[in-house]
Coordinates of N, CA and C in Angstrom, one line a residue:
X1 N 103.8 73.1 95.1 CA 103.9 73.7 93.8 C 105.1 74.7 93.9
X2 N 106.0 74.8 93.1 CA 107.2 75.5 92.6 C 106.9 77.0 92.0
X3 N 107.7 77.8 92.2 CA 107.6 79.1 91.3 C 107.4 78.8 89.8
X4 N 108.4 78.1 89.6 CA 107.9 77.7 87.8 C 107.1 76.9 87.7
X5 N 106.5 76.2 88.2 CA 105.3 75.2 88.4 C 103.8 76.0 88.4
X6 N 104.0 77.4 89.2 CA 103.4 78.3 89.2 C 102.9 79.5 88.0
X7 N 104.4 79.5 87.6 CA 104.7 80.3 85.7 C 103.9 79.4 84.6
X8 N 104.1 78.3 85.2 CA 103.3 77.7 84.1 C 102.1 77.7 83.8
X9 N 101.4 77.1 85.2 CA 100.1 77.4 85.7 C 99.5 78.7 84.8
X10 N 100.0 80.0 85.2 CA 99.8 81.4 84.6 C 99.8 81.3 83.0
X11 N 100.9 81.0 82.6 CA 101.2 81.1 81.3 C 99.9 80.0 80.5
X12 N 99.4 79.4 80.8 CA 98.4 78.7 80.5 C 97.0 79.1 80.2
X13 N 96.9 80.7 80.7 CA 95.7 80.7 81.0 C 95.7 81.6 79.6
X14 N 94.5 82.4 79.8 CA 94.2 83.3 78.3 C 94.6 84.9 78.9
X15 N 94.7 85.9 78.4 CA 94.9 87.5 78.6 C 93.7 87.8 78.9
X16 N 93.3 88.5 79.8 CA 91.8 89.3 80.1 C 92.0 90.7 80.2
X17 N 93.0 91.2 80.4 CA 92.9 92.7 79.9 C 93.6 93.0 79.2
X18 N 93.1 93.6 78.0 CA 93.3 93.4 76.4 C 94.1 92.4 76.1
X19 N 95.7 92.2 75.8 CA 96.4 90.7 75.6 C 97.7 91.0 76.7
X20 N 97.0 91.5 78.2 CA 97.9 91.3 79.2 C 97.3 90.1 80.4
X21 N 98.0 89.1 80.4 CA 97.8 88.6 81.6 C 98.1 89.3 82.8
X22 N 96.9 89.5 83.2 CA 97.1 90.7 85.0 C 97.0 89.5 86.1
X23 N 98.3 89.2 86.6 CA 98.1 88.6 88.3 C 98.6 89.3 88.8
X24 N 97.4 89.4 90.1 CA 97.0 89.8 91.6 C 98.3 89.0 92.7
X25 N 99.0 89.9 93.4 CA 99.1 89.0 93.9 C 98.9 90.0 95.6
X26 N 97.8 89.8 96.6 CA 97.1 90.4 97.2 C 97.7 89.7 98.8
X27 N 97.1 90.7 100.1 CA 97.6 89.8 100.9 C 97.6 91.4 101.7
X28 N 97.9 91.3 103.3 CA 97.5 91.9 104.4 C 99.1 92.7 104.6
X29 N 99.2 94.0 104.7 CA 100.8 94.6 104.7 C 101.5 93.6 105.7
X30 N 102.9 93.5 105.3 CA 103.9 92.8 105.3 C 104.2 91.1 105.7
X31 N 103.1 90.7 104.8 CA 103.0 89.3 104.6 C 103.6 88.7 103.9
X32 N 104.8 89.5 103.0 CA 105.7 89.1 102.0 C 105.2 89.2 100.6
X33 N 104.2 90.0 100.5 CA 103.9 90.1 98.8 C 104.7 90.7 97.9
X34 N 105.4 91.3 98.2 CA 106.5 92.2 97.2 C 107.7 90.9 97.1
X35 N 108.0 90.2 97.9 CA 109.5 89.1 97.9 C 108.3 88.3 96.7
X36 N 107.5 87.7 97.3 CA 106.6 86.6 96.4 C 106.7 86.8 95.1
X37 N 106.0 88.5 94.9 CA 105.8 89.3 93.4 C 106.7 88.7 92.4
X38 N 107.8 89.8 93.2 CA 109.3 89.1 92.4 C 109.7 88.5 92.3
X39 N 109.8 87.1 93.0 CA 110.3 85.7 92.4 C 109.2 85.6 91.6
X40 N 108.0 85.1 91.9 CA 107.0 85.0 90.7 C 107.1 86.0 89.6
X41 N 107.8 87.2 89.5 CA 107.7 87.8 87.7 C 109.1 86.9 87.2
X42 N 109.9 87.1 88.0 CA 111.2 86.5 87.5 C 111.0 84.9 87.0
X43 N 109.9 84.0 87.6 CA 109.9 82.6 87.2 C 109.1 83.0 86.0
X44 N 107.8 83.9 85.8 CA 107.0 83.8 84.8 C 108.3 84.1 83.3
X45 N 109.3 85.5 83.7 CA 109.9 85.5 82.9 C 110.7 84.6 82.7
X46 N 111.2 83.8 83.4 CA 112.1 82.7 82.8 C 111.0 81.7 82.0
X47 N 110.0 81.4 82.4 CA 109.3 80.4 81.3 C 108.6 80.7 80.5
X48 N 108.4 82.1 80.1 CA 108.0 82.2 79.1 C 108.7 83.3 77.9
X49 N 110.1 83.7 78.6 CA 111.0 84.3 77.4 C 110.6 85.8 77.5
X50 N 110.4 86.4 78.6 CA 109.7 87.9 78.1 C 109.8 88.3 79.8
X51 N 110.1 89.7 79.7 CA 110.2 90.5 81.3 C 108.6 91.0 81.5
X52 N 108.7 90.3 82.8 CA 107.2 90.7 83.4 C 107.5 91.5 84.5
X53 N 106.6 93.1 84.3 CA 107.1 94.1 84.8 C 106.3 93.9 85.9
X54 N 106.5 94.6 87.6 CA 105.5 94.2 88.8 C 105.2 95.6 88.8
X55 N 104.3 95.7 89.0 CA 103.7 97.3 89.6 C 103.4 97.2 90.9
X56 N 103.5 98.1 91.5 CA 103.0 97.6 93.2 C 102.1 98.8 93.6
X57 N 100.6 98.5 94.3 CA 99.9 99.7 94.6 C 99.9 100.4 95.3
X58 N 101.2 100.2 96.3 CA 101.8 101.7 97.5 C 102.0 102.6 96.1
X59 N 102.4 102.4 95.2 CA 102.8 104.1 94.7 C 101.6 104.5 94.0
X60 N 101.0 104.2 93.9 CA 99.5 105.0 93.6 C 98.7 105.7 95.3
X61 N 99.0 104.9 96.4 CA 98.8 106.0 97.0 C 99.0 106.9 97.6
X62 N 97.8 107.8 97.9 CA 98.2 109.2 98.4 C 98.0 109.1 99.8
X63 N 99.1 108.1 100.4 CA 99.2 108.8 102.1 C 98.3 107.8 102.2
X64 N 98.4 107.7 104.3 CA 97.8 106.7 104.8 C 96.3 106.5 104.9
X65 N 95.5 107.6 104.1 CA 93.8 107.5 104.3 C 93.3 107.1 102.8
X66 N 94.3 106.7 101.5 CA 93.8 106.5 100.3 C 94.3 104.9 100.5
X67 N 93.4 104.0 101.1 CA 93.9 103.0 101.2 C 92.6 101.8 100.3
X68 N 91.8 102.5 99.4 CA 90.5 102.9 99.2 C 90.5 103.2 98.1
X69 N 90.8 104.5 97.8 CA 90.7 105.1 96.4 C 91.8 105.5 95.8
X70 N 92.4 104.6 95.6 CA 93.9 105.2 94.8 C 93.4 104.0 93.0
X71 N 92.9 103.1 93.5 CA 92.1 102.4 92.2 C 92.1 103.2 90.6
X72 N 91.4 104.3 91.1 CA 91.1 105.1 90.3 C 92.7 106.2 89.2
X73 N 93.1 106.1 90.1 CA 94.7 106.3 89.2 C 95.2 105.0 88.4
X74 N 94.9 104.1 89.7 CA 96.0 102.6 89.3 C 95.2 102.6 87.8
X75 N 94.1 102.6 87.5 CA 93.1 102.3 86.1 C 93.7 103.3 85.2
X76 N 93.3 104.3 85.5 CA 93.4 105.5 84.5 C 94.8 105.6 84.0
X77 N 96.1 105.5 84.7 CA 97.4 105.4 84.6 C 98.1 104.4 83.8
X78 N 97.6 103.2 84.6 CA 98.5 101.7 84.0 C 97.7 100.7 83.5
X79 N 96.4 100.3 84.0 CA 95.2 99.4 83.5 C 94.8 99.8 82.4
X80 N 94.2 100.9 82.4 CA 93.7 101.6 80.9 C 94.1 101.4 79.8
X81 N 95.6 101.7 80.2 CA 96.8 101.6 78.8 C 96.7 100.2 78.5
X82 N 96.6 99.8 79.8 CA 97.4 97.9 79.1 C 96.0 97.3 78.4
X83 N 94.8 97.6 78.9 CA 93.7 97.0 78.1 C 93.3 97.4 76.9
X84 N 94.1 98.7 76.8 CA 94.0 99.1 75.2 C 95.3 98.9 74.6
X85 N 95.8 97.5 74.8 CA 97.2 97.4 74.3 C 98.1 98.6 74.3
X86 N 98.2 99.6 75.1 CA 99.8 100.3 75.2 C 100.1 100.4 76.5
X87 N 101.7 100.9 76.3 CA 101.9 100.6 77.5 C 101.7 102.0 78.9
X88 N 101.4 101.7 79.9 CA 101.2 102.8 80.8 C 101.9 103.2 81.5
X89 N 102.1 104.2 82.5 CA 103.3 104.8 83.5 C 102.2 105.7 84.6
X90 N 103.3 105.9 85.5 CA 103.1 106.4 86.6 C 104.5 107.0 87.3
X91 N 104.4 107.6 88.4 CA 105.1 108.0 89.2 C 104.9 107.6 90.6
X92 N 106.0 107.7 91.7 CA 105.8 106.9 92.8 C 105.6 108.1 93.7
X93 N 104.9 107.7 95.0 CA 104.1 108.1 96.0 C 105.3 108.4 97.0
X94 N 105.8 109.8 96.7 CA 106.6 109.9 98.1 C 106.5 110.5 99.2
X95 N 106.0 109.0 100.4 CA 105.8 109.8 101.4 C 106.8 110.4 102.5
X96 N 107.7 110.7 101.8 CA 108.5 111.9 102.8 C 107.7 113.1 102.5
X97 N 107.8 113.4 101.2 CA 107.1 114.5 100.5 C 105.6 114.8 100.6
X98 N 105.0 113.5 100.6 CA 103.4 113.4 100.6 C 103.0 114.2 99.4
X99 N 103.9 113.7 98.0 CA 103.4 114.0 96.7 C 103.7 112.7 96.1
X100 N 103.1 112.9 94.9 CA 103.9 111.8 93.8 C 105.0 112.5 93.2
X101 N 106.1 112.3 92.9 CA 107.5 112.7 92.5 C 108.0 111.8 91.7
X102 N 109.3 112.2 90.9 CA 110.2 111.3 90.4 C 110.0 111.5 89.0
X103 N 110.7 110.6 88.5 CA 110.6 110.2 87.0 C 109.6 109.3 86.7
X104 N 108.5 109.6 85.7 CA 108.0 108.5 85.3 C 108.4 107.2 85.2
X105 N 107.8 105.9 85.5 CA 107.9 104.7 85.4 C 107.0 103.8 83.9
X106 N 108.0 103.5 83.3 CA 106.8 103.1 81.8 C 106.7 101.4 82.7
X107 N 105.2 101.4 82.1 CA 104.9 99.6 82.5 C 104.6 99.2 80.9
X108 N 104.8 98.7 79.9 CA 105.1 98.2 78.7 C 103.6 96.8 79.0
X109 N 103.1 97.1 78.0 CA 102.3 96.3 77.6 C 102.8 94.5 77.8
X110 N 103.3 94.2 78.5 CA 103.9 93.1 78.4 C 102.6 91.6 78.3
X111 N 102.5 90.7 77.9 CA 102.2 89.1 77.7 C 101.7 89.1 79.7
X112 N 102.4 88.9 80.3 CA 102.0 89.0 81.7 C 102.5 90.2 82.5
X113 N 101.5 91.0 83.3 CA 102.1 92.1 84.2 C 101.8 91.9 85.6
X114 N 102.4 91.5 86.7 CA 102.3 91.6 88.0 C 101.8 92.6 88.6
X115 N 100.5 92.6 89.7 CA 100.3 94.0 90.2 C 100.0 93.3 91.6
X116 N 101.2 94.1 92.3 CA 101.3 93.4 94.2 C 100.6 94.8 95.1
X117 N 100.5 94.1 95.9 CA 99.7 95.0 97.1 C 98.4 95.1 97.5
X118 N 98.2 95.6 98.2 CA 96.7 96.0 98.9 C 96.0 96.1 97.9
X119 N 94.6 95.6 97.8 CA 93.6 95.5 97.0 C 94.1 95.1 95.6
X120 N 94.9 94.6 95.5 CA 95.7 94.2 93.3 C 94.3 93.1 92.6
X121 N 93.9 92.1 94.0 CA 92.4 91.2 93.0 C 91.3 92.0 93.3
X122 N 91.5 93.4 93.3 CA 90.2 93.8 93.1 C 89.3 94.4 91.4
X123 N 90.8 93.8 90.6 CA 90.9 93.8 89.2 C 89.2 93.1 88.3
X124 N 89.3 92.0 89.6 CA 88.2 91.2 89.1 C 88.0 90.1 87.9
X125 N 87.0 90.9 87.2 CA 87.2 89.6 86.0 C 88.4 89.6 84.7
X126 N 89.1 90.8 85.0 CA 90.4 91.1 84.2 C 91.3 90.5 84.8
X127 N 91.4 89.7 85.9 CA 92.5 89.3 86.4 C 92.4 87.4 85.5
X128 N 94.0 87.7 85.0 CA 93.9 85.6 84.7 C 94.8 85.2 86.0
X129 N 94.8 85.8 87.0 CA 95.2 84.9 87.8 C 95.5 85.6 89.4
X130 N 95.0 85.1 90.6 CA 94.8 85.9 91.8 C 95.8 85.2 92.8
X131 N 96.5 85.5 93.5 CA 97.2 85.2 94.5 C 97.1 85.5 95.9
X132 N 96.9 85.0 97.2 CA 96.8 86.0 98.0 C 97.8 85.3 99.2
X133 N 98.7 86.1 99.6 CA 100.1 86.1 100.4 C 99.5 85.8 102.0
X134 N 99.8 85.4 103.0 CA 99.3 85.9 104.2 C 100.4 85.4 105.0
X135 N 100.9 85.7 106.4 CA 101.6 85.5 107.6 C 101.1 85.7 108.7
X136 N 101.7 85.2 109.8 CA 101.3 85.2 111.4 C 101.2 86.8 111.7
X137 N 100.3 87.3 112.2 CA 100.0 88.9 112.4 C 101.3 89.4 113.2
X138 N 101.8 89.0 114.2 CA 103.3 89.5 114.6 C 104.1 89.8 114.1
X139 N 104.4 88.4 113.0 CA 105.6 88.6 111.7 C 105.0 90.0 111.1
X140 N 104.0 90.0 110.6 CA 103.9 90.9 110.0 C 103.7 92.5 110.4
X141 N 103.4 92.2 111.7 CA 103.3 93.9 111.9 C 105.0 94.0 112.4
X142 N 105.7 93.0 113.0 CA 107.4 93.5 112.9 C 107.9 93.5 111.5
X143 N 107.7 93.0 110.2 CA 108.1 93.4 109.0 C 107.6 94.7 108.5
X144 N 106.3 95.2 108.9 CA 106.0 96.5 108.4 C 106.5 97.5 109.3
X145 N 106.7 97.6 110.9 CA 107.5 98.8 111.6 C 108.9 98.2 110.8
X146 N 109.1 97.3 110.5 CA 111.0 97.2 110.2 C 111.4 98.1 108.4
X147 N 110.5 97.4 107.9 CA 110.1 98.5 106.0 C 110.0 99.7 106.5
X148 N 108.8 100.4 107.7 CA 108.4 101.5 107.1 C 108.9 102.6 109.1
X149 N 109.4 102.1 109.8 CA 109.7 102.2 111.2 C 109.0 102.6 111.5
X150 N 109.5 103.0 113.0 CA 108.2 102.7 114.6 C 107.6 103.9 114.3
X151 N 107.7 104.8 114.3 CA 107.0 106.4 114.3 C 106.1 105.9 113.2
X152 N 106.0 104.7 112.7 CA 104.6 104.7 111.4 C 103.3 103.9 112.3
X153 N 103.9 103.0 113.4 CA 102.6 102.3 114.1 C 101.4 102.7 114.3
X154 N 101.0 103.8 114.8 CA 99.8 103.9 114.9 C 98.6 104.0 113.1
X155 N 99.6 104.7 112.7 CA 98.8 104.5 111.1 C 98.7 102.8 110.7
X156 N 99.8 102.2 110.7 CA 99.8 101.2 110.5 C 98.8 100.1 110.6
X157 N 98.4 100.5 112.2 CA 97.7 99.3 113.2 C 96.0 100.2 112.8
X158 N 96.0 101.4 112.3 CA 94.6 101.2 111.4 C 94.3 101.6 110.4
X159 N 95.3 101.2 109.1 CA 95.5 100.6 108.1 C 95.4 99.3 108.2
X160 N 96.1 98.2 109.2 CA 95.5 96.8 109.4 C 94.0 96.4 109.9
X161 N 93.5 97.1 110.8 CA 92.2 97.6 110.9 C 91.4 97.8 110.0
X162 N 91.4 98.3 109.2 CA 90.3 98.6 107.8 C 90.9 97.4 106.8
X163 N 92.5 97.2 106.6 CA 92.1 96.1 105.2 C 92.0 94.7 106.3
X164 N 91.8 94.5 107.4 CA 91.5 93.2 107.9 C 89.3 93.0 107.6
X165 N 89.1 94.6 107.6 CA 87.5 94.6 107.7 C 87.3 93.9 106.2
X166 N 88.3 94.9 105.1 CA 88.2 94.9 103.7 C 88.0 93.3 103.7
X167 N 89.2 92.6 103.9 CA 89.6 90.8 103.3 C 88.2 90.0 103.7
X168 N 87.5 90.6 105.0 CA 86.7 89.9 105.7 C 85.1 90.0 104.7
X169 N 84.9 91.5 104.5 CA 83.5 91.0 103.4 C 84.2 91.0 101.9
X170 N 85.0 91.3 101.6 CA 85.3 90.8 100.3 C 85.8 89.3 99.8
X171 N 86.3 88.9 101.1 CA 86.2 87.5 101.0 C 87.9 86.8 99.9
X172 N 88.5 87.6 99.8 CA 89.8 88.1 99.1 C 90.3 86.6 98.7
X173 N 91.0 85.9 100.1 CA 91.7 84.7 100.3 C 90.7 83.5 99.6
X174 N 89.7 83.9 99.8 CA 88.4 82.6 99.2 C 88.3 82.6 97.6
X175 N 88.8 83.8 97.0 CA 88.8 84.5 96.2 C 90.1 83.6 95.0
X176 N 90.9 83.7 95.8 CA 92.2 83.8 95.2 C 92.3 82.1 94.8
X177 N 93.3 82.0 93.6 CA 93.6 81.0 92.9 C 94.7 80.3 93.9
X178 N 95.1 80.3 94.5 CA 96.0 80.4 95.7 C 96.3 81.2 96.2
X179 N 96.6 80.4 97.6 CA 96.9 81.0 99.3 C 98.4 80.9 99.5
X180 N 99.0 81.6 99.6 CA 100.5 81.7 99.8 C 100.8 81.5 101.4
X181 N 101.9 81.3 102.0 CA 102.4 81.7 103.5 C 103.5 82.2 103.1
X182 N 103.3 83.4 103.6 CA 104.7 84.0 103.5 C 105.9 83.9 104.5
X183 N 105.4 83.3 105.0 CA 106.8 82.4 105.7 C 107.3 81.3 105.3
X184 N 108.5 81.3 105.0 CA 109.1 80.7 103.8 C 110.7 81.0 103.1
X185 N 111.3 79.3 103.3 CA 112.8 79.7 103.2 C 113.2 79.1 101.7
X186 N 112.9 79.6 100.7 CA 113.0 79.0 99.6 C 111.6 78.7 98.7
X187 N 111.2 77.4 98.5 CA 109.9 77.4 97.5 C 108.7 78.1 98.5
X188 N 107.5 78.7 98.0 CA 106.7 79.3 99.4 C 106.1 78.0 99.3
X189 N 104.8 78.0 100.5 CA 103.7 77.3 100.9 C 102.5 77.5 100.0
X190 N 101.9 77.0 99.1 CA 101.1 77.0 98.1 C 99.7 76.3 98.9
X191 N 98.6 76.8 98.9 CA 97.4 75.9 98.7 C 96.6 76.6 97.9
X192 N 96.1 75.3 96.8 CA 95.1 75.3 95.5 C 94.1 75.7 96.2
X193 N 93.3 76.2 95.8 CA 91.6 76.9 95.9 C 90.4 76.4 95.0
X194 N 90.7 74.8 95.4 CA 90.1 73.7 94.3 C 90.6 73.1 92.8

């Protein structure tokens, strides 16, 4: 399957929170969910004539122990709004500062909205469509010291520790409308989930 083969797929389905299509697109830190995200908003926007904005749920949280409860913003902030048709915002998590800072970010009620990162299908039955990214654990913990550098490893390796516990009873990948590999030189590795 193709990114636009994938847009399509999506665009097919019906809105479940209020008239936004929410895909998940979920997966273990640095398995390529953010590269994925964005070719997939950019295919959805090409086939369906409209910008699909990605939200990603590092900036909802607060530092390496809200790995858990940052939910509760992502809803209240940007979910809330979009299931009552408007559009929501937030600010990004900076951890040099270990505040949220910056200028507001508006997320516009859009037809489809992307939400990448740790826990995104935990949306549930508001999600029209789940994705879940995964890579060889090496690749990935050298893509996450290389994004976020070596002085982050020890947080890192138990942050991969707990969402490896998370995927295991939540059952995530089993979950998901497809399995991604994020290894991948051009179209990714797609498998259907029936």
């Amino acid at each position: 399957m193709t990114f636009s083969g994938l847009a399509r797929r999506i665009l097919r389905r019906r809105a479940r929170l209020g008239g936004t299509r929410l895909v998940a697109v979920d997966g273990p830190s640095g398995a390529g969910k953010t590269v994925f995200a964005d070719r997939l908003a950019a295919a959805v926007s090409s086939a369906g004539g409209v910008a699909v904005p990605v939200v990603h749920t590092d900036d909802f949280l607060d530092g390496w122990d809200d790995q858990f409860s940052y939910w509760e913003r992502l809803d209240a902030l940007v979910l809330g709004p979009l299931r009552a048709g408007r559009a929501g915002r937030h600010r990004h998590y900076d951890w040099a500062r270990g505040a949220f800072a910056g200028p507001w970010v508006v997320v516009p009620a859009a037809p489809v909205v992307v939400l990448e990162g740790f826990g995104a299908s935990r949306a549930g039955a508001e999600l029209t469509f789940a994705v879940f990214v995964d890579a060889p654990p090496r690749l990935r913990l050298s893509r996450s010291l290389r994004r976020d550098g070596a002085d982050t490893r020890a947080d890192l390796l138990r942050w991969r520790r707990r969402e490896n516990r998370h995927f295991a009873a939540d059952r995530t990948a089993e979950r998901a409308d497809v399995v991604v590999s994020g290894v991948w030189s051009g179209e990714p590795v797609i498998c259907p989930q029936g």
